[in-house]
PDB file of C-alpha atoms in Angstrom:
ATOM      1  CA  MET H   1     136.327 147.462 155.549  1.00 34.00           C
ATOM      2  CA  LYS H   2     134.737 144.168 156.938  1.00 32.00           C
ATOM      3  CA  LYS H   3     133.915 142.817 153.453  1.00 37.00           C
ATOM      4  CA  TYR H   4     137.373 143.369 152.267  1.00 33.00           C
ATOM      5  CA  ILE H   5     139.031 141.547 155.047  1.00 29.00           C
ATOM      6  CA  ILE H   6     136.966 138.467 154.308  1.00 30.00           C
ATOM      7  CA  ILE H   7     137.918 138.651 150.699  1.00 32.00           C
ATOM      8  CA  CYS H   8     141.676 138.941 151.652  1.00 31.00           C
ATOM      9  CA  ILE H   9     141.779 135.563 153.396  1.00 28.00           C
ATOM     10  CA  ALA H  10     141.202 133.831 149.754  1.00 34.00           C
ATOM     11  CA  LEU H  11     143.857 136.188 148.348  1.00 34.00           C
ATOM     12  CA  LEU H  12     146.467 133.369 148.046  1.00 30.00           C
ATOM     13  CA  GLY H  13     144.251 131.298 145.745  1.00 35.00           C
ATOM     14  CA  LEU H  14     144.424 133.858 142.881  1.00 37.00           C
ATOM     15  CA  GLY H  15     147.625 132.647 141.543  1.00 34.00           C
ATOM     16  CA  SER H  16     146.355 132.201 137.892  1.00 39.00           C
ATOM     17  CA  CYS H  17     144.818 135.546 137.609  1.00 44.00           C
ATOM     18  CA  VAL H  18     146.551 138.779 136.138  1.00 46.00           C
ATOM     19  CA  VAL H  19     145.059 142.148 136.563  1.00 46.00           C
ATOM     20  CA  GLY H  20     145.768 145.119 134.439  1.00 46.00           C
ATOM     21  CA  ASP H  21     144.403 148.052 133.084  1.00 47.00           C
ATOM     22  CA  GLY H  22     147.258 149.154 130.920  1.00 45.00           C
ATOM     23  CA  ASP H  23     149.149 150.413 134.081  1.00 51.00           C
ATOM     24  CA  GLU H  24     152.440 148.421 134.955  1.00 46.00           C
ATOM     25  CA  LYS H  25     151.738 149.386 138.680  1.00 51.00           C
ATOM     26  CA  MET H  26     148.395 147.693 138.804  1.00 45.00           C
ATOM     27  CA  ASP H  27     149.672 144.168 139.769  1.00 47.00           C
ATOM     28  CA  LYS H  28     151.084 145.943 142.987  1.00 50.00           C
ATOM     29  CA  ASP H  29     147.689 147.601 143.713  1.00 75.00           C
ATOM     30  CA  TYR H  30     146.429 145.621 146.583  1.00 84.00           C
ATOM     31  CA  SER H  31     142.778 146.988 146.445  1.00 85.00           C
ATOM     32  CA  SER H  32     142.608 146.033 142.760  1.00 88.00           C
ATOM     33  CA  ARG H  33     143.868 142.302 143.619  1.00 90.00           C
ATOM     34  CA  MET H  34     141.155 142.265 146.266  1.00 89.00           C
ATOM     35  CA  LEU H  35     138.524 143.496 143.794  1.00 92.00           C
ATOM     36  CA  ALA H  36     139.626 140.787 141.333  1.00 93.00           C
ATOM     37  CA  ASN H  37     139.530 138.142 144.036  1.00 91.00           C
ATOM     38  CA  GLN H  38     136.033 139.015 144.799  1.00 91.00           C
ATOM     39  CA  VAL H  39     134.963 138.560 141.219  1.00 94.00           C
ATOM     40  CA  VAL H  40     136.715 135.271 140.542  1.00 92.00           C
ATOM     41  CA  LEU H  41     135.219 133.869 143.646  1.00 91.00           C
ATOM     42  CA  THR H  42     131.803 135.063 142.879  1.00 93.00           C
ATOM     43  CA  LEU H  43     132.218 133.316 139.648  1.00 95.00           C
ATOM     44  CA  SER H  44     133.027 130.030 141.319  1.00 93.00           C
ATOM     45  CA  PRO H  45     129.646 128.486 140.941  1.00 95.00           C
ATOM     46  CA  VAL H  46     130.292 128.570 137.013  1.00 96.00           C
ATOM     47  CA  THR H  47     132.789 125.886 137.634  1.00 94.00           C
ATOM     48  CA  MET H  48     131.362 124.207 140.489  1.00 94.00           C
ATOM     49  CA  TYR H  49     127.660 123.427 139.303  1.00 97.00           C
ATOM     50  CA  PRO H  50     127.165 123.073 135.610  1.00 98.00           C
ATOM     51  CA  GLN H  51     128.361 119.328 135.348  1.00 98.00           C
ATOM     52  CA  PHE H  52     125.235 118.453 137.312  1.00 98.00           C
ATOM     53  CA  ALA H  53     123.246 119.637 134.270  1.00 98.00           C
ATOM     54  CA  ILE H  54     125.465 118.350 131.697  1.00 98.00           C
ATOM     55  CA  TYR H  55     125.513 114.738 133.265  1.00 98.00           C
ATOM     56  CA  ALA H  56     121.544 114.618 133.405  1.00 98.00           C
ATOM     57  CA  GLU H  57     121.147 115.863 130.092  1.00 98.00           C
ATOM     58  CA  ALA H  58     123.434 113.153 128.701  1.00 98.00           C
ATOM     59  CA  LEU H  59     121.487 110.526 130.836  1.00 97.00           C
ATOM     60  CA  PHE H  60     117.937 111.767 129.818  1.00 97.00           C
ATOM     61  CA  SER H  61     119.087 112.024 126.147  1.00 97.00           C
ATOM     62  CA  GLY H  62     120.085 108.308 126.296  1.00 97.00           C
ATOM     63  CA  ARG H  63     123.626 109.227 125.468  1.00 97.00           C
ATOM     64  CA  GLN H  64     125.010 106.599 128.120  1.00 96.00           C
ATOM     65  CA  ALA H  65     128.537 106.590 127.023  1.00 95.00           C
ATOM     66  CA  GLU H  66     129.043 110.212 127.529  1.00 97.00           C
ATOM     67  CA  ALA H  67     127.231 110.072 130.942  1.00 97.00           C
ATOM     68  CA  ASP H  68     129.678 107.613 131.848  1.00 96.00           C
ATOM     69  CA  ILE H  69     132.518 109.757 130.920  1.00 96.00           C
ATOM     70  CA  LEU H  70     130.887 112.654 132.872  1.00 97.00           C
ATOM     71  CA  LYS H  71     130.569 110.441 135.942  1.00 96.00           C
ATOM     72  CA  GLU H  72     134.232 109.411 135.661  1.00 95.00           C
ATOM     73  CA  LEU H  73     135.115 113.113 135.637  1.00 96.00           C
ATOM     74  CA  TYR H  74     133.029 114.629 138.294  1.00 96.00           C
ATOM     75  CA  PHE H  75     130.976 112.101 140.254  1.00 95.00           C
ATOM     76  CA  LYS H  76     133.507 109.125 140.446  1.00 92.00           C
ATOM     77  CA  ASP H  77     132.631 108.230 144.127  1.00 89.00           C
ATOM     78  CA  ALA H  78     129.078 109.603 144.056  1.00 94.00           C
ATOM     79  CA  ASN H  79     125.784 107.695 144.326  1.00 95.00           C
ATOM     80  CA  ILE H  80     123.403 109.031 141.697  1.00 96.00           C
ATOM     81  CA  PHE H  81     119.677 107.948 141.476  1.00 96.00           C
ATOM     82  CA  VAL H  82     116.830 109.219 139.341  1.00 97.00           C
ATOM     83  CA  ASP H  83     113.457 109.539 140.864  1.00 96.00           C
ATOM     84  CA  GLY H  84     110.799 110.875 138.316  1.00 94.00           C
ATOM     85  CA  ASP H  85     112.030 114.180 137.013  1.00 94.00           C
ATOM     86  CA  GLU H  86     114.858 114.649 139.488  1.00 97.00           C
ATOM     87  CA  VAL H  87     118.297 113.433 139.799  1.00 98.00           C
ATOM     88  CA  ILE H  88     119.787 112.952 143.257  1.00 96.00           C
ATOM     89  CA  PHE H  89     123.398 113.193 143.904  1.00 96.00           C
ATOM     90  CA  LEU H  90     125.056 111.714 147.144  1.00 95.00           C
ATOM     91  CA  ILE H  91     128.542 112.907 147.056  1.00 92.00           C
ATOM     92  CA  GLY H  92     131.153 112.087 149.729  1.00 82.00           C
ATOM     93  CA  ALA H  93     132.535 109.319 151.906  1.00 67.00           C
ATOM     94  CA  ASN H  94     131.740 109.583 155.697  1.00 64.00           C
ATOM     95  CA  TYR H  95     129.543 112.743 155.325  1.00 69.00           C
ATOM     96  CA  TYR H  96     127.402 113.130 152.258  1.00 79.00           C
ATOM     97  CA  ASN H  97     126.342 116.151 150.338  1.00 88.00           C
ATOM     98  CA  LEU H  98     122.822 115.723 149.012  1.00 94.00           C
ATOM     99  CA  TYR H  99     122.057 117.499 145.742  1.00 96.00           C
ATOM    100  CA  GLU H 100     118.902 117.501 144.039  1.00 97.00           C
ATOM    101  CA  LEU H 101     118.661 118.320 140.173  1.00 98.00           C
ATOM    102  CA  ARG H 102     114.847 119.329 139.706  1.00 97.00           C
ATOM    103  CA  THR H 103     113.787 119.094 136.142  1.00 97.00           C
ATOM    104  CA  ASP H 104     110.543 119.846 134.550  1.00 96.00           C
ATOM    105  CA  GLY H 105     110.366 116.787 132.468  1.00 96.00           C
ATOM    106  CA  LYS H 106     111.920 118.447 129.595  1.00 97.00           C
ATOM    107  CA  LEU H 107     115.530 118.213 128.064  1.00 98.00           C
ATOM    108  CA  LEU H 108     117.431 121.414 128.169  1.00 98.00           C
ATOM    109  CA  ALA H 109     117.674 121.076 124.264  1.00 97.00           C
ATOM    110  CA  LYS H 110     113.773 121.001 124.352  1.00 97.00           C
ATOM    111  CA  GLY H 111     113.613 124.257 126.389  1.00 97.00           C
ATOM    112  CA  GLY H 112     113.702 122.601 129.909  1.00 98.00           C
ATOM    113  CA  ALA H 113     113.965 124.832 133.071  1.00 98.00           C
ATOM    114  CA  TRP H 114     115.930 123.068 135.831  1.00 98.00           C
ATOM    115  CA  GLN H 115     117.000 124.081 139.286  1.00 98.00           C
ATOM    116  CA  LEU H 116     119.695 122.571 141.463  1.00 98.00           C
ATOM    117  CA  VAL H 117     119.394 122.528 145.334  1.00 96.00           C
ATOM    118  CA  GLU H 118     121.394 121.232 148.259  1.00 93.00           C
ATOM    119  CA  VAL H 119     119.568 119.552 150.840  1.00 92.00           C
ATOM    120  CA  TYR H 120     120.504 119.485 154.444  1.00 86.00           C
ATOM    121  CA  GLY H 121     118.842 117.208 156.844  1.00 76.00           C
ATOM    122  CA  THR H 122     115.124 116.316 155.935  1.00 70.00           C
ATOM    123  CA  SER H 123     113.775 119.980 155.179  1.00 74.00           C
ATOM    124  CA  ASN H 124     116.440 122.586 154.990  1.00 85.00           C
ATOM    125  CA  ILE H 125     116.868 123.405 151.114  1.00 90.00           C
ATOM    126  CA  ASP H 126     119.429 125.751 149.926  1.00 90.00           C
ATOM    127  CA  SER H 127     118.588 126.881 146.070  1.00 93.00           C
ATOM    128  CA  LEU H 128     122.064 126.906 144.233  1.00 95.00           C
ATOM    129  CA  VAL H 129     121.349 127.789 140.659  1.00 97.00           C
ATOM    130  CA  SER H 130     118.898 127.981 137.942  1.00 98.00           C
ATOM    131  CA  ILE H 131     119.486 126.326 134.607  1.00 98.00           C
ATOM    132  CA  GLU H 132     117.311 127.148 131.471  1.00 98.00           C
ATOM    133  CA  GLY H 133     117.946 125.277 128.177  1.00 98.00           C
ATOM    134  CA  ILE H 134     117.410 126.853 124.645  1.00 94.00           C
ATOM    135  CA  GLU H 135     114.932 125.109 122.715  1.00 95.00           C
ATOM    136  CA  GLY H 136     116.479 123.487 119.457  1.00 95.00           C
ATOM    137  CA  GLU H 137     120.002 124.107 120.851  1.00 95.00           C
ATOM    138  CA  ASP H 138     122.112 121.330 122.208  1.00 96.00           C
ATOM    139  CA  GLY H 139     125.273 121.697 124.291  1.00 97.00           C
ATOM    140  CA  CYS H 140     124.527 125.122 125.817  1.00 98.00           C
ATOM    141  CA  PHE H 141     122.129 126.457 128.754  1.00 98.00           C
ATOM    142  CA  ARG H 142     121.596 129.819 130.719  1.00 98.00           C
ATOM    143  CA  PHE H 143     122.952 129.521 133.979  1.00 98.00           C
ATOM    144  CA  ARG H 144     121.907 132.129 136.669  1.00 98.00           C
ATOM    145  CA  TYR H 145     122.165 132.434 140.370  1.00 96.00           C
ATOM    146  CA  ASN H 146     121.749 135.432 142.981  1.00 93.00           C
ATOM    147  CA  LYS H 147     123.552 134.065 146.055  1.00 85.00           C
ATOM    148  CA  LEU H 148     127.127 134.396 146.906  1.00 82.00           C
ATOM    149  CA  PRO H 149     129.124 131.192 147.061  1.00 75.00           C
ATOM    150  CA  TYR H 150     129.214 130.561 150.936  1.00 63.00           C
ATOM    151  CA  ARG H 151     132.273 128.287 150.905  1.00 53.00           C
ATOM    152  CA  TYR H 152     134.425 131.143 149.732  1.00 49.00           C
ATOM    153  CA  TYR H 153     132.762 134.494 150.540  1.00 52.00           C
ATOM    154  CA  TYR H 154     130.572 135.107 153.640  1.00 55.00           C
ATOM    155  CA  SER H 155     128.343 137.993 153.179  1.00 67.00           C
ATOM    156  CA  ASN H 156     124.981 139.343 153.034  1.00 70.00           C
ATOM    157  CA  ASP H 157     125.474 141.583 150.034  1.00 84.00           C
ATOM    158  CA  ASP H 158     123.356 141.053 147.150  1.00 89.00           C
ATOM    159  CA  CYS H 159     124.558 139.112 144.157  1.00 92.00           C
ATOM    160  CA  SER H 160     123.020 138.608 140.510  1.00 96.00           C
ATOM    161  CA  VAL H 161     125.061 136.495 137.858  1.00 97.00           C
ATOM    162  CA  SER H 162     123.862 135.427 134.508  1.00 98.00           C
ATOM    163  CA  THR H 163     125.750 133.577 132.229  1.00 98.00           C
ATOM    164  CA  ASP H 164     125.378 131.535 128.829  1.00 98.00           C
ATOM    165  CA  ILE H 165     127.430 128.358 129.064  1.00 98.00           C
ATOM    166  CA  GLU H 166     128.545 126.238 126.120  1.00 98.00           C
ATOM    167  CA  TYR H 167     130.264 122.804 126.631  1.00 98.00           C
ATOM    168  CA  VAL H 168     131.957 119.990 124.822  1.00 97.00           C
ATOM    169  CA  VAL H 169     132.220 116.625 126.112  1.00 97.00           C
ATOM    170  CA  GLY H 170     135.384 114.868 124.962  1.00 95.00           C
ATOM    171  CA  GLU H 171     136.706 111.321 125.556  1.00 92.00           C
ATOM    172  CA  GLU H 172     138.656 112.390 128.740  1.00 92.00           C
ATOM    173  CA  SER H 173     137.646 115.922 129.223  1.00 95.00           C
ATOM    174  CA  VAL H 174     134.862 118.737 129.337  1.00 97.00           C
ATOM    175  CA  VAL H 175     135.459 122.156 127.969  1.00 98.00           C
ATOM    176  CA  LEU H 176     133.031 125.015 129.229  1.00 98.00           C
ATOM    177  CA  GLU H 177     132.832 128.307 127.296  1.00 98.00           C
ATOM    178  CA  VAL H 178     131.381 131.030 129.610  1.00 98.00           C
ATOM    179  CA  ARG H 179     129.788 134.460 128.576  1.00 98.00           C
ATOM    180  CA  GLY H 180     127.772 136.814 130.705  1.00 98.00           C
ATOM    181  CA  GLU H 181     127.598 139.538 133.517  1.00 98.00           C
ATOM    182  CA  GLY H 182     127.279 139.942 137.131  1.00 97.00           C
ATOM    183  CA  GLU H 183     126.618 142.151 140.122  1.00 96.00           C
ATOM    184  CA  ILE H 184     127.663 142.324 143.660  1.00 94.00           C
ATOM    185  CA  GLY H 185     127.152 144.891 146.375  1.00 92.00           C
ATOM    186  CA  ASP H 186     124.383 146.734 148.455  1.00 87.00           C
ATOM    187  CA  LYS H 187     122.427 149.762 147.459  1.00 84.00           C
ATOM    188  CA  TYR H 188     123.925 151.810 150.520  1.00 89.00           C
ATOM    189  CA  GLY H 189     127.820 150.894 150.186  1.00 93.00           C
ATOM    190  CA  TYR H 190     129.134 149.893 146.996  1.00 94.00           C
ATOM    191  CA  VAL H 191     128.609 148.016 143.722  1.00 96.00           C
ATOM    192  CA  THR H 192     130.806 145.685 141.746  1.00 96.00           C
ATOM    193  CA  ARG H 193     129.626 145.063 138.196  1.00 97.00           C
ATOM    194  CA  PHE H 194     131.565 142.678 135.957  1.00 98.00           C
ATOM    195  CA  GLN H 195     131.260 141.652 132.049  1.00 98.00           C
ATOM    196  CA  ILE H 196     132.424 138.488 130.184  1.00 98.00           C
ATOM    197  CA  TYR H 197     132.358 139.707 126.666  1.00 93.00           C
ATOM    198  CA  ASN H 198     131.572 137.450 123.599  1.00 92.00           C
ATOM    199  CA  ASP H 199     135.113 137.870 122.025  1.00 93.00           C
ATOM    200  CA  TYR H 200     136.729 136.890 125.238  1.00 96.00           C
ATOM    201  CA  PRO H 201     134.723 134.045 126.929  1.00 98.00           C
ATOM    202  CA  LEU H 202     136.053 132.206 129.727  1.00 98.00           C
ATOM    203  CA  LEU H 203     137.417 128.827 128.770  1.00 98.00           C
ATOM    204  CA  TYR H 204     137.376 126.247 131.575  1.00 98.00           C
ATOM    205  CA  GLU H 205     138.727 122.685 131.104  1.00 97.00           C
ATOM    206  CA  LYS H 206     138.482 119.508 133.142  1.00 96.00           C
ATOM    207  CA  HIS H 207     140.291 116.170 132.543  1.00 95.00           C
ATOM    208  CA  ILE H 208     139.956 112.961 134.070  1.00 91.00           C
ATOM    209  CA  ASN H 209     142.202 112.638 137.360  1.00 89.00           C
ATOM    210  CA  GLU H 210     142.907 116.340 137.174  1.00 92.00           C
ATOM    211  CA  GLU H 211     141.738 119.485 138.650  1.00 92.00           C
ATOM    212  CA  GLY H 212     139.633 121.836 136.390  1.00 95.00           C
ATOM    213  CA  SER H 213     141.399 125.258 135.613  1.00 96.00           C
ATOM    214  CA  TYR H 214     140.787 128.145 133.166  1.00 96.00           C
ATOM    215  CA  ARG H 215     142.758 128.064 129.971  1.00 95.00           C
ATOM    216  CA  SER H 216     141.769 131.778 128.903  1.00 96.00           C
ATOM    217  CA  GLY H 217     139.238 134.761 129.193  1.00 97.00           C
ATOM    218  CA  GLN H 218     138.756 138.171 130.169  1.00 97.00           C
ATOM    219  CA  ILE H 219     136.622 139.889 132.916  1.00 98.00           C
ATOM    220  CA  ASP H 220     136.094 143.662 132.755  1.00 97.00           C
ATOM    221  CA  VAL H 221     135.372 144.995 136.184  1.00 97.00           C
ATOM    222  CA  GLU H 222     133.818 148.245 137.206  1.00 97.00           C
ATOM    223  CA  TYR H 223     133.619 149.282 141.028  1.00 96.00           C
ATOM    224  CA  GLU H 224     131.796 152.256 142.699  1.00 96.00           C
ATOM    225  CA  ASP H 225     132.110 153.196 146.273  1.00 94.00           C
ATOM    226  CA  PHE H 226     128.837 155.207 147.226  1.00 94.00           C
ATOM    227  CA  ILE H 227     130.205 156.269 150.553  1.00 94.00           C
ATOM    228  CA  TYR H 228     133.447 157.695 149.642  1.00 93.00           C
ATOM    229  CA  LYS H 229     132.534 158.460 146.015  1.00 93.00           C
ATOM    230  CA  ARG H 230     135.328 156.427 144.487  1.00 92.00           C
ATOM    231  CA  THR H 231     135.456 154.434 141.390  1.00 94.00           C
ATOM    232  CA  LYS H 232     137.845 151.679 140.054  1.00 94.00           C
ATOM    233  CA  SER H 233     138.015 149.738 136.642  1.00 94.00           C
ATOM    234  CA  LEU H 234     140.175 146.998 135.834  1.00 95.00           C
ATOM    235  CA  THR H 235     140.588 143.934 133.605  1.00 95.00           C
ATOM    236  CA  ILE H 236     141.186 140.352 134.718  1.00 96.00           C
ATOM    237  CA  ASN H 237     142.791 137.988 132.368  1.00 94.00           C
ATOM    238  CA  LEU H 238     142.555 134.425 133.149  1.00 89.00           C
TER     239      LEU H 238
END
């Protein structure tokens, strides 16, 4: 029960999410809404961190005009430095968040394997996501993480999310197209599995001077409780 109480705190932020499995009563099913909230919040790194890689790929590829658009979109007030194969982002006003994008010296379009970390103080490092390019393919990468986003969901549960992200940079916007799968839970209590299929990817759009938002997408969810031997399935439409 403790896990669910924590999930409920963020329930009011689920205004854009509709849950359904063909049953008109599903929207009134509180446990289903909590489950949907857990999945949506677990996917939050998919919209929080890809921009670091998209910006660096444009910068290292010599696409300065594209890099300028991305800085205006995502890093308007940030200080960004290139130190060898690393890109360092100082974000904030009075208090800075320090992020390091650690590349292997290869572009993502050349098969590069990158890692985004957050640095606290002088030695504390929190690994956030791994980003793997696909050789010969531009505008896409594999995006993986195995830690629940602490800003939204405090828990020691296991987490594994693997997605493929395609992106398009416009003159004043960026559109992400996300497919993949994930799993949350612990081996003794429960497991929540979710899938984003090729035919119904998540479309996330961010415009200059506007908050980003999902435009469409579908997530299929399967939940199993090992203690009470209960299962639940639902579909989240964004």
